[in-house]
XYZ file of C-alpha atoms in Angstrom:
123
model
C -12.612 -31.510 25.825
C -10.051 -29.932 23.103
C -8.899 -33.921 22.256
C -12.698 -35.222 21.020
C -13.265 -32.261 19.516
C -10.052 -31.834 17.172
C -11.158 -35.701 16.482
C -14.337 -34.799 15.335
C -13.523 -32.199 12.889
C -10.869 -34.196 11.645
C -13.100 -36.770 10.536
C -15.267 -35.049 8.847
C -12.724 -33.211 6.802
C -12.747 -29.444 9.156
C -8.605 -29.497 9.408
C -8.812 -26.128 10.226
C -10.567 -26.703 13.192
C -8.853 -29.399 14.512
C -5.698 -28.221 14.549
C -6.960 -25.093 16.571
C -8.392 -27.817 18.356
C -5.557 -30.212 19.697
C -3.096 -27.542 19.805
C -5.767 -26.345 22.465
C -5.059 -30.180 23.574
C -1.977 -29.678 23.688
C -1.620 -26.462 26.009
C -3.463 -27.814 29.021
C -2.267 -31.266 28.572
C 1.239 -31.449 26.663
C 1.877 -34.841 28.584
C -0.713 -36.622 25.542
C 1.275 -37.705 22.429
C -1.879 -38.957 20.604
C -2.618 -35.316 21.366
C 0.951 -34.694 18.880
C -0.083 -37.684 16.619
C -3.050 -36.644 15.348
C -1.732 -33.502 15.363
C 0.807 -34.396 12.688
C -2.221 -35.846 10.584
C -4.319 -32.544 10.631
C -0.927 -31.011 9.469
C -0.333 -33.126 6.972
C -4.255 -32.578 5.568
C -2.667 -29.137 5.451
C 0.097 -29.882 4.081
C 2.370 -28.019 5.924
C 4.505 -30.921 5.762
C 7.662 -29.918 7.616
C 5.177 -29.413 11.300
C 3.806 -32.352 10.374
C 7.079 -34.449 11.170
C 7.275 -32.429 13.971
C 4.530 -33.029 15.329
C 5.084 -36.974 15.102
C 8.032 -36.935 16.642
C 7.707 -35.574 19.556
C 4.689 -38.235 19.921
C 7.439 -40.613 19.123
C 9.609 -39.490 21.243
C 6.753 -39.462 24.477
C 5.717 -42.993 23.251
C 7.036 -45.221 20.873
C 3.706 -46.485 20.427
C 3.344 -48.995 16.784
C 0.370 -46.998 15.180
C 2.294 -43.231 15.065
C 4.967 -44.689 13.490
C 2.418 -46.638 11.247
C 1.248 -43.221 10.617
C 4.616 -41.570 10.193
C 5.726 -43.862 7.779
C 1.958 -43.065 5.684
C 2.749 -39.360 5.960
C 6.167 -39.780 4.963
C 5.480 -41.519 1.419
C 2.388 -39.794 0.439
C 4.864 -36.737 0.482
C 7.865 -38.228 -1.334
C 10.106 -39.071 1.602
C 10.164 -43.043 0.894
C 14.117 -43.639 2.849
C 12.390 -41.930 5.544
C 9.137 -43.956 5.287
C 11.096 -47.458 5.305
C 12.157 -46.188 8.526
C 9.693 -45.532 9.981
C 8.214 -48.409 9.066
C 10.560 -51.388 10.147
C 9.682 -49.223 13.281
C 6.369 -49.763 13.197
C 6.793 -53.278 12.229
C 9.254 -54.139 14.839
C 6.402 -53.326 17.649
C 3.577 -54.699 15.644
C 5.218 -58.320 15.731
C 6.113 -57.828 19.505
C 1.432 -57.830 19.382
C -0.706 -60.444 20.671
C -2.613 -61.488 17.377
C -5.703 -60.621 18.849
C -3.962 -56.784 18.856
C -2.489 -57.555 15.100
C -6.062 -58.119 14.140
C -7.903 -55.924 15.611
C -8.238 -52.769 13.299
C -8.630 -53.368 9.786
C -7.794 -50.078 8.569
C -4.150 -50.673 10.367
C -3.906 -54.511 8.488
C -4.832 -53.079 5.062
C -2.051 -49.661 5.005
C 0.714 -52.280 6.099
C -0.049 -54.875 3.488
C -0.258 -51.736 1.560
C 2.873 -50.570 2.692
C 4.616 -53.682 2.215
C 3.542 -54.273 -0.626
C 5.073 -50.877 -1.767
C 8.260 -51.233 -0.130
C 8.937 -54.794 -1.531
C 8.902 -56.552 1.334
């Protein structure tokens, strides 16, 4: 329940509440990497880049999901760390290219963000 409440609060811009719910979710189920990724998103929206970075790193350590790398790359680029953002984007690309074609086009936001970062990084 805490994870789902965190998603609701994140999507409605209630970042402090989202932080509390994702933190509770991690305390209850510390082996669920998506909680860490969403905590990273939340912390970045709260301008806590250092802890957002740690949350993303923990999520990626637990599971190398392509979305974790993409979201981490976006956060890094938005906060002026282009070199590290490029590294995370390269990790994303390596995983993304292995996906089935249907999976690559199923989420329009991922397709758009991928193109935005490719353009920004001159790829």
